[in-house]
mmCIF file of C-alpha atoms in Angstrom:
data_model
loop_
_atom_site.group_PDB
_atom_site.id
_atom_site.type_symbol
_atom_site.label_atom_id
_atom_site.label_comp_id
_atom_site.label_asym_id
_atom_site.label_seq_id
_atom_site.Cartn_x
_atom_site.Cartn_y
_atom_site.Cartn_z
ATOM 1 C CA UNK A 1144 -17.192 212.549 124.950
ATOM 2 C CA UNK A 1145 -14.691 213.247 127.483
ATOM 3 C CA UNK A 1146 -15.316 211.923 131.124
ATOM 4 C CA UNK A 1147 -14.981 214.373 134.213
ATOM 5 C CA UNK A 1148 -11.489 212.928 135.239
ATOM 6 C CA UNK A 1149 -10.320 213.831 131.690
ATOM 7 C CA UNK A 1150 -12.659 217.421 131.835
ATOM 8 C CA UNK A 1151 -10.958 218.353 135.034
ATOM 9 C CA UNK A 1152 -7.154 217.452 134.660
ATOM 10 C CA UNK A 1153 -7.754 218.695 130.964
ATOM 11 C CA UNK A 1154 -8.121 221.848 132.310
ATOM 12 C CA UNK A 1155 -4.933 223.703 133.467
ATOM 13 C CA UNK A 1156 -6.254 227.294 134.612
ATOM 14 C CA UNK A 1157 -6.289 226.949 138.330
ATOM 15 C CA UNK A 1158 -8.968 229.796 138.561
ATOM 16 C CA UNK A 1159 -11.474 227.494 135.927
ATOM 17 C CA UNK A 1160 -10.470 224.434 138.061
ATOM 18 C CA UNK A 1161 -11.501 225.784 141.321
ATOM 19 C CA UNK A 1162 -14.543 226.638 139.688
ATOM 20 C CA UNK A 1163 -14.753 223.011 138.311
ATOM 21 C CA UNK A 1164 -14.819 222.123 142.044
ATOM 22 C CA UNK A 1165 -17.681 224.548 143.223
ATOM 23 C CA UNK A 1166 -20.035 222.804 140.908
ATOM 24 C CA UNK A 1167 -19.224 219.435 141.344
ATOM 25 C CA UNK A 1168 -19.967 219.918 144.938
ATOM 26 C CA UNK A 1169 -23.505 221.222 144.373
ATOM 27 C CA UNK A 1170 -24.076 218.600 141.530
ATOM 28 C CA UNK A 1171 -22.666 215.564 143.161
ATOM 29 C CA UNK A 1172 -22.368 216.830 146.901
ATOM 30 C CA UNK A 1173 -18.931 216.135 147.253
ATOM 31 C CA UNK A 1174 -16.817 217.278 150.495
ATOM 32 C CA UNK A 1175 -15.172 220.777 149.077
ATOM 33 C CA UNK A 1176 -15.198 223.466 151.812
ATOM 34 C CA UNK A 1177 -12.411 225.987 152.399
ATOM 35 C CA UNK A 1178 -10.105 223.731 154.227
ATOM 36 C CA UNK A 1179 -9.499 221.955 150.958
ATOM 37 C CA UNK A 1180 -8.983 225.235 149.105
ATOM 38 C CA UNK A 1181 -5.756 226.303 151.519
ATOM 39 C CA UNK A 1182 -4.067 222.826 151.403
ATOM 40 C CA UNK A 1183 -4.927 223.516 147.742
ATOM 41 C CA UNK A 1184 -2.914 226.686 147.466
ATOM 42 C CA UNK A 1185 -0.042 224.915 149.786
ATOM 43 C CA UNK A 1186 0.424 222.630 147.570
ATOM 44 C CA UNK A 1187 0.290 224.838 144.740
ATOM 45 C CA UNK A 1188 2.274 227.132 145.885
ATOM 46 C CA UNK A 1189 5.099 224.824 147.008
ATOM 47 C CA UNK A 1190 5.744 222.518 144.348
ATOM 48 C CA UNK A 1191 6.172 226.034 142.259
ATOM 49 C CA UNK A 1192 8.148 227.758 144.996
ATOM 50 C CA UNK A 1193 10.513 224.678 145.799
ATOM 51 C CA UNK A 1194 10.642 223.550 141.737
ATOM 52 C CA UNK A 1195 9.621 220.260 143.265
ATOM 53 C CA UNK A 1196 9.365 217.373 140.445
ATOM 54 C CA UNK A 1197 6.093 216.311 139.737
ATOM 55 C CA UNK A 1198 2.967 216.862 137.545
ATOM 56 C CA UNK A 1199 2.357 220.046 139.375
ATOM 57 C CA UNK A 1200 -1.633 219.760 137.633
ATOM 58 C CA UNK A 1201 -2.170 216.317 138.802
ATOM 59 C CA UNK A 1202 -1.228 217.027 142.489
ATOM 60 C CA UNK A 1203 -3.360 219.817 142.344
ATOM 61 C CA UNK A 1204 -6.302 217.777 141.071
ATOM 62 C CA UNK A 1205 -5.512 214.920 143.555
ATOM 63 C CA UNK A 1206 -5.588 217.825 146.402
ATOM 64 C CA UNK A 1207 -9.047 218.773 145.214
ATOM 65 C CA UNK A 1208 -10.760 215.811 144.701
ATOM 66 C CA UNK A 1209 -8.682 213.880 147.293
ATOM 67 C CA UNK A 1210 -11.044 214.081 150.833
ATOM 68 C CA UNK A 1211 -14.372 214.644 148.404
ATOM 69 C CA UNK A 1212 -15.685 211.761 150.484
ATOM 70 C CA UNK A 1213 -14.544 213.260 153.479
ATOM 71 C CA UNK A 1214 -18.195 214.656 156.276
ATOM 72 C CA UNK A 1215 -17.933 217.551 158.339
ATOM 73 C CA UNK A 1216 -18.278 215.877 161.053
ATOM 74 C CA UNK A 1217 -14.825 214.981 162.990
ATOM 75 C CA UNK A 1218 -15.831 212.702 165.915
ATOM 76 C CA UNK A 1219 -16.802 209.716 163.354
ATOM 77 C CA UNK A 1220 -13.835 207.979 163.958
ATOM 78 C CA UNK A 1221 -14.713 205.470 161.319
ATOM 79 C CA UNK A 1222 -15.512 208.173 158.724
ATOM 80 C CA UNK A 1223 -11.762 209.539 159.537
ATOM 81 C CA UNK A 1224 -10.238 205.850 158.820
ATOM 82 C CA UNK A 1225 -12.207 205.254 155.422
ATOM 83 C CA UNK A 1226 -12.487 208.615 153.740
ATOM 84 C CA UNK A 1227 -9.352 208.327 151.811
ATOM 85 C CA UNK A 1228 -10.198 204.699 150.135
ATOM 86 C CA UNK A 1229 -14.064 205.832 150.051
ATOM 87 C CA UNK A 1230 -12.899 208.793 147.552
ATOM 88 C CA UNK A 1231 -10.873 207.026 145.802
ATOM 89 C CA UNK A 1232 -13.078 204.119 145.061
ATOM 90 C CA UNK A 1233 -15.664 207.230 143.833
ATOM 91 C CA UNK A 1234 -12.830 208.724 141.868
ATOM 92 C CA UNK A 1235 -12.331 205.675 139.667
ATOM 93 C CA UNK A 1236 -16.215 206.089 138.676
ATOM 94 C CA UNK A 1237 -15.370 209.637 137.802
ATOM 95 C CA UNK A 1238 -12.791 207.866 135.041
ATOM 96 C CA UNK A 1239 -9.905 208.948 137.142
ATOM 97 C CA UNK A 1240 -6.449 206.325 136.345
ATOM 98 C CA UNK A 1241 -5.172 203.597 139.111
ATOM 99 C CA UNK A 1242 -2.471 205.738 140.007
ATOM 100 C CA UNK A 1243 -4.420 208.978 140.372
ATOM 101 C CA UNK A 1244 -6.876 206.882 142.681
ATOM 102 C CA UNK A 1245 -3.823 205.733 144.743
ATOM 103 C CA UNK A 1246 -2.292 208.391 145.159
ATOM 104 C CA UNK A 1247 -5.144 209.983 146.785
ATOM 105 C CA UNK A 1248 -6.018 207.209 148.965
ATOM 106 C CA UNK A 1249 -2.508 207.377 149.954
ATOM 107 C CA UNK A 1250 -3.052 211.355 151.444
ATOM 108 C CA UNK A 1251 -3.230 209.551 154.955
ATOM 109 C CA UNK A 1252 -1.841 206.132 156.168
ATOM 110 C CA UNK A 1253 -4.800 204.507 157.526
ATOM 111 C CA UNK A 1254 -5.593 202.118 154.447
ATOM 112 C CA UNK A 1255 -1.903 200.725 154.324
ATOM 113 C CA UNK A 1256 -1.556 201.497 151.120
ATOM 114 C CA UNK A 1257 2.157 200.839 150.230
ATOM 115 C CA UNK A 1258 4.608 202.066 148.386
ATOM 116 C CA UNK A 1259 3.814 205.116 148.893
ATOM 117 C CA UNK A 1260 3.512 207.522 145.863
ATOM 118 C CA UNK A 1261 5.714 210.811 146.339
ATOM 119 C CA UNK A 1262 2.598 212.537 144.626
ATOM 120 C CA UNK A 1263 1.007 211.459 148.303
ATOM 121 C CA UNK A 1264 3.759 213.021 150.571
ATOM 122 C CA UNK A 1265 3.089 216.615 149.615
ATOM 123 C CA UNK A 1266 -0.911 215.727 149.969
ATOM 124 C CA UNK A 1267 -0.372 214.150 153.614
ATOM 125 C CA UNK A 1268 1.799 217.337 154.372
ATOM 126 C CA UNK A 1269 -0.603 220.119 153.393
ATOM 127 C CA UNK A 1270 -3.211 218.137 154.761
ATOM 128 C CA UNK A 1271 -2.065 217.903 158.383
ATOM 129 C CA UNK A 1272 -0.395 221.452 157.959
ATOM 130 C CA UNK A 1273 -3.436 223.375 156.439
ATOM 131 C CA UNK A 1274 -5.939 221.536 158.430
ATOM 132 C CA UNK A 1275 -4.035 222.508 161.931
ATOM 133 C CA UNK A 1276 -3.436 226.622 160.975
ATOM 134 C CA UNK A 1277 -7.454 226.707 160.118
ATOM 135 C CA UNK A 1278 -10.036 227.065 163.004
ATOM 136 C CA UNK A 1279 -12.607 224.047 164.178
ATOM 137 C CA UNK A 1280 -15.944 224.387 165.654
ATOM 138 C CA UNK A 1281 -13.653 222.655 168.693
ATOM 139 C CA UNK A 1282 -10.744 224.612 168.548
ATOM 140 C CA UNK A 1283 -8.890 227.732 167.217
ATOM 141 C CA UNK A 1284 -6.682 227.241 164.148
ATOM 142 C CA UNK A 1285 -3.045 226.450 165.929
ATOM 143 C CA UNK A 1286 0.070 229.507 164.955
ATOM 144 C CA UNK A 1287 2.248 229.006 162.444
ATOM 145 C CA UNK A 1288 5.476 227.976 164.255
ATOM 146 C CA UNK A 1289 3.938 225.589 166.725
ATOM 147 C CA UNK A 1290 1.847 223.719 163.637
ATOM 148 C CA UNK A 1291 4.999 223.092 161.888
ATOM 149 C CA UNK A 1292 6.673 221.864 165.678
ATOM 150 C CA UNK A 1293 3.305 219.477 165.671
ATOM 151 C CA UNK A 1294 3.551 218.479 162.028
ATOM 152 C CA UNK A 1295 7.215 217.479 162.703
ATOM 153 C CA UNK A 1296 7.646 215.969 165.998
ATOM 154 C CA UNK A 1297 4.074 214.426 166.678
ATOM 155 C CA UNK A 1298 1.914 213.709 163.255
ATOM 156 C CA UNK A 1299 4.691 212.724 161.288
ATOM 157 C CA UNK A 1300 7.029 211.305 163.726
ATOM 158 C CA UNK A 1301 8.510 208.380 162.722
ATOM 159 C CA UNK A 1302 6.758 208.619 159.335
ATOM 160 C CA UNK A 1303 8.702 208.598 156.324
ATOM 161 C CA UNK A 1304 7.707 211.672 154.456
ATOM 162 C CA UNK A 1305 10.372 212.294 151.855
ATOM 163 C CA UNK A 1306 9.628 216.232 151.583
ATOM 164 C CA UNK A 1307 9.031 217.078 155.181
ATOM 165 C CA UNK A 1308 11.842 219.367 155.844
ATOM 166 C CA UNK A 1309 11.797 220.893 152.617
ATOM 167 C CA UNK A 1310 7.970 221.601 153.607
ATOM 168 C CA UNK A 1311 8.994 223.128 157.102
ATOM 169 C CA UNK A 1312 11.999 225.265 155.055
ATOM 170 C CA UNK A 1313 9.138 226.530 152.604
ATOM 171 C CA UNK A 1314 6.376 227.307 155.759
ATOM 172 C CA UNK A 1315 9.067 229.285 157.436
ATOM 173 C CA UNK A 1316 10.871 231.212 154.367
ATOM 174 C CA UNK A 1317 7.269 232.520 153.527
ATOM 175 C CA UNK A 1318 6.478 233.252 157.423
ATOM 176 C CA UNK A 1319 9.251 235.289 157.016
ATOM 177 C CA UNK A 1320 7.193 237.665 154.678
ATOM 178 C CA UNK A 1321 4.691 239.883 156.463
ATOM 179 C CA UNK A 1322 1.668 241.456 155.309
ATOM 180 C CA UNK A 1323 -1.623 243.175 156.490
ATOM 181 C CA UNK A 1324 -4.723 240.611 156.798
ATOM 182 C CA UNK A 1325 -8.123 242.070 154.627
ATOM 183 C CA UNK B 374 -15.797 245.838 164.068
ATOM 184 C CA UNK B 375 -12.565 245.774 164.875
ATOM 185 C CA UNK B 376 -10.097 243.206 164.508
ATOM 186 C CA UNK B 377 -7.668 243.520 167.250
ATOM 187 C CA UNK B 378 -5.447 241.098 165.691
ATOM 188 C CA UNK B 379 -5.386 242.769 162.391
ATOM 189 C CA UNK B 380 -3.055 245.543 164.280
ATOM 190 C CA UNK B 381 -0.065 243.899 163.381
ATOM 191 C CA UNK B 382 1.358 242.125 159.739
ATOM 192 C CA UNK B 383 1.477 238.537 159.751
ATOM 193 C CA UNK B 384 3.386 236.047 157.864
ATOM 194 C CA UNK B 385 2.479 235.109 154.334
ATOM 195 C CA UNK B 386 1.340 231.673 155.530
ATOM 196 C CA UNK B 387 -0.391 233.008 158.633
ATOM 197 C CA UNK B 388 -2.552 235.450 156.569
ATOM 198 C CA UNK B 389 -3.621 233.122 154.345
ATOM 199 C CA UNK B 390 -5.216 230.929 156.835
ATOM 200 C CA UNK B 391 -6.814 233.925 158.777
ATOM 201 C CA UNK B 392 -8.031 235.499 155.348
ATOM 202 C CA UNK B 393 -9.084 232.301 154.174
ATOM 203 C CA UNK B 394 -10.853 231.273 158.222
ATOM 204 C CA UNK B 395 -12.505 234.590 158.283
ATOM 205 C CA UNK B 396 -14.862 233.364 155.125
ATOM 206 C CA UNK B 397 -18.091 232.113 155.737
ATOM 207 C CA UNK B 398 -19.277 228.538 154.995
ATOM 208 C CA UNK B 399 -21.566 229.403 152.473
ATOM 209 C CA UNK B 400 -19.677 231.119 150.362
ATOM 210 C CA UNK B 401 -16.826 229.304 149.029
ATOM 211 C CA UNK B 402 -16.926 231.570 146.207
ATOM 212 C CA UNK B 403 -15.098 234.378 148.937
ATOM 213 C CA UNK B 404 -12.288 231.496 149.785
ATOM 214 C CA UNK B 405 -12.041 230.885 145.909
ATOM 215 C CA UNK B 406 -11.456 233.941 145.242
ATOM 216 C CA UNK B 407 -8.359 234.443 148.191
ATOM 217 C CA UNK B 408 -7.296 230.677 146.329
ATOM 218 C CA UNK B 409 -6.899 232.846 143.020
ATOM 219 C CA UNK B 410 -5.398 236.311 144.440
ATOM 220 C CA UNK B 411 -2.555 233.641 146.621
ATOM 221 C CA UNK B 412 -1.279 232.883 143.063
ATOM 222 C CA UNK B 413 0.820 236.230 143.076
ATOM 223 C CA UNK B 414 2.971 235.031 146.675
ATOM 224 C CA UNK B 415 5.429 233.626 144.640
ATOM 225 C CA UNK B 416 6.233 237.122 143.202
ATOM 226 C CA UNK B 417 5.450 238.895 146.063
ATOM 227 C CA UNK B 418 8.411 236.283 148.106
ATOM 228 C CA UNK B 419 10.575 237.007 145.158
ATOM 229 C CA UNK B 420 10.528 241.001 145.327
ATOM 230 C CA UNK B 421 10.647 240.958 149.242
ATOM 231 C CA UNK B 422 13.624 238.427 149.069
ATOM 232 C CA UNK B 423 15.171 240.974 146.480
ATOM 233 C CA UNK B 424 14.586 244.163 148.758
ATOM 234 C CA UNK B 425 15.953 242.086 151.826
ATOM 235 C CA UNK B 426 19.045 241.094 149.898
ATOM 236 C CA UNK B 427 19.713 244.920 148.370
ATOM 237 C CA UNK B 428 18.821 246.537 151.892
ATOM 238 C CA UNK B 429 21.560 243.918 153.544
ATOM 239 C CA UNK B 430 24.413 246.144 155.006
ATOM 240 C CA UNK B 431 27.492 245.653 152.922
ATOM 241 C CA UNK B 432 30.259 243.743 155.250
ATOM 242 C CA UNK B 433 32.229 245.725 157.546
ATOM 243 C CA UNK B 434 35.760 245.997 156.961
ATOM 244 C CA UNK B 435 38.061 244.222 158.811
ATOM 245 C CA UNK B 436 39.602 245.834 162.022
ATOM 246 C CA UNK B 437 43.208 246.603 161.906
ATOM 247 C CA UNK B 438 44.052 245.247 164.875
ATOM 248 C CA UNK B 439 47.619 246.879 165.149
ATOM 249 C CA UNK B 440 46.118 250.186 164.186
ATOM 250 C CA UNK B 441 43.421 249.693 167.098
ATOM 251 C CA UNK B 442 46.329 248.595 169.650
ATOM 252 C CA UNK B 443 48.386 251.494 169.110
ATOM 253 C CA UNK B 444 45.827 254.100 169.435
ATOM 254 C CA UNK B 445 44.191 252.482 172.359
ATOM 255 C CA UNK B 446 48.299 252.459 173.936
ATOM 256 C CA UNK B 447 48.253 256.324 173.032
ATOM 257 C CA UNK B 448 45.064 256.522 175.095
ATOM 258 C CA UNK B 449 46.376 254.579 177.592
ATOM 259 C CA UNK B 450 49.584 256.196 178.039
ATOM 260 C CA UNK B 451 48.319 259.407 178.091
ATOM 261 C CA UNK B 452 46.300 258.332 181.605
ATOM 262 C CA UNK B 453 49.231 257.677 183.181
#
């Protein structure tokens, strides 16, 4: 019997593992909401786009599961500080390997966790970049240009982030393509 | 009603978070479902990138620059 670590990174459709997602969060009420599902897609979409070199599946899985003991609620401070070891600490239940579980506890910096994985730079990127372009109940999703002047020269300042600009060179090449909103 | 800032195309990036904000809470399946159609930007960059590159005006020809200064001394003697 296979557990749901080796169910889910078994499973290579993206469309079947999004749906993977949707039911684990009704069965085990896991944080998945729509925020997850565009740093998903950035991810996705730039390890294709920039050939980058790792288990593209595995970073997508990590991006998924990642935050899933993440709360809606933003002002808990503490919550913000521990999600990242939280889920991973659930993740290893789930069957998940030590280095899957680290590399998602490494998607943010606050446990210390160190070295860093390079799996965990592209998650810390999408994260602060997909989380700034969507809307809050306290704010409106920031524009394009001054997210990536944010991500750059305030969140990550200072940070060593080995795909960074790479990152802002993929944001901006695909900015350059326009298209009509649904 | 209308979405005043639908009136003009936005970047690939920028639609995908305003397609992807405009879905409700409850109903991930809608934001799933954007997750799955984003798969075809890569083409989509590719064919644009393409179009770009065809529609590029070929590079002008150098000036003859003796050619230009005798024909702009023709004009110029001819004012005198």
């Amino acid at each position: 019997m296979e557990t749901f670590a080796e169910y889910i990174l078994n499973e290579k459709n993206f469309d079947r593992k999004l749906a993977i997602m949707y039911f684990l969060e009704k069965k085990a009420n896991i944080f998945f909401n729509k925020s997850v599902i565009l740093k998903t897609v950035l991810a996705k979409l730039f390890i294709e786009m920039e050939n980058i070199d790792v288990d593209e599946n595995l970073v997508i899985t990590a991006c998924l599961l990642c935050a899933c003991k993440k709360n809606d609620v933003p002002q808990n401070l503490d919550k913000v500080r521990s999600y990242a070891k939280e889920s991973a600490e659930y993740l290893e239940t789930l069957g998940f390997s030590e280095k899957f579980c680290r590399i998602c506890e490494q998607q943010n910096r606050y446990s210390g966790s160190y070295p860093r994985e390079k799996e965990s730079d592209i998650l810390e990127l999408v994260d602060h970049f997909g989380g700034m372009v969507l809307d809050r109940p306290e704010r409106r999703g920031f524009e394009v240009d001054e997210a990536l002047v944010l991500l750059e020269y305030r969140n990550l300042r200072g940070k060593d982030n080995r795909y960074l600009d790479q990152f802002v060179n993929f944001i901006k090449r695909l900015e350059e393509i326009k298209e009509w909103s649904t | 009603m209308v979405d005043l800032k639908a009136k003009e195309p936005k970047g690939l990036i920028k639609k995908l978070a305003v397609d992807i904000n405009k879905t409700s809470k409850d109903n991930l399946q809608k934001a799933i479902a954007i997750a799955i159609e984003a798969q075809s930007i890569p083409d989509i960059v590719r064919a644009k990138e393409e179009e770009k590159r065809k529609a590029k005006p070929k590079e002008k020809e150098p000036i003859d620059t003796v050619q230009l200064a005798q024909e702009i001394k023709k004009e110029v003697d001819l004012e005198r």
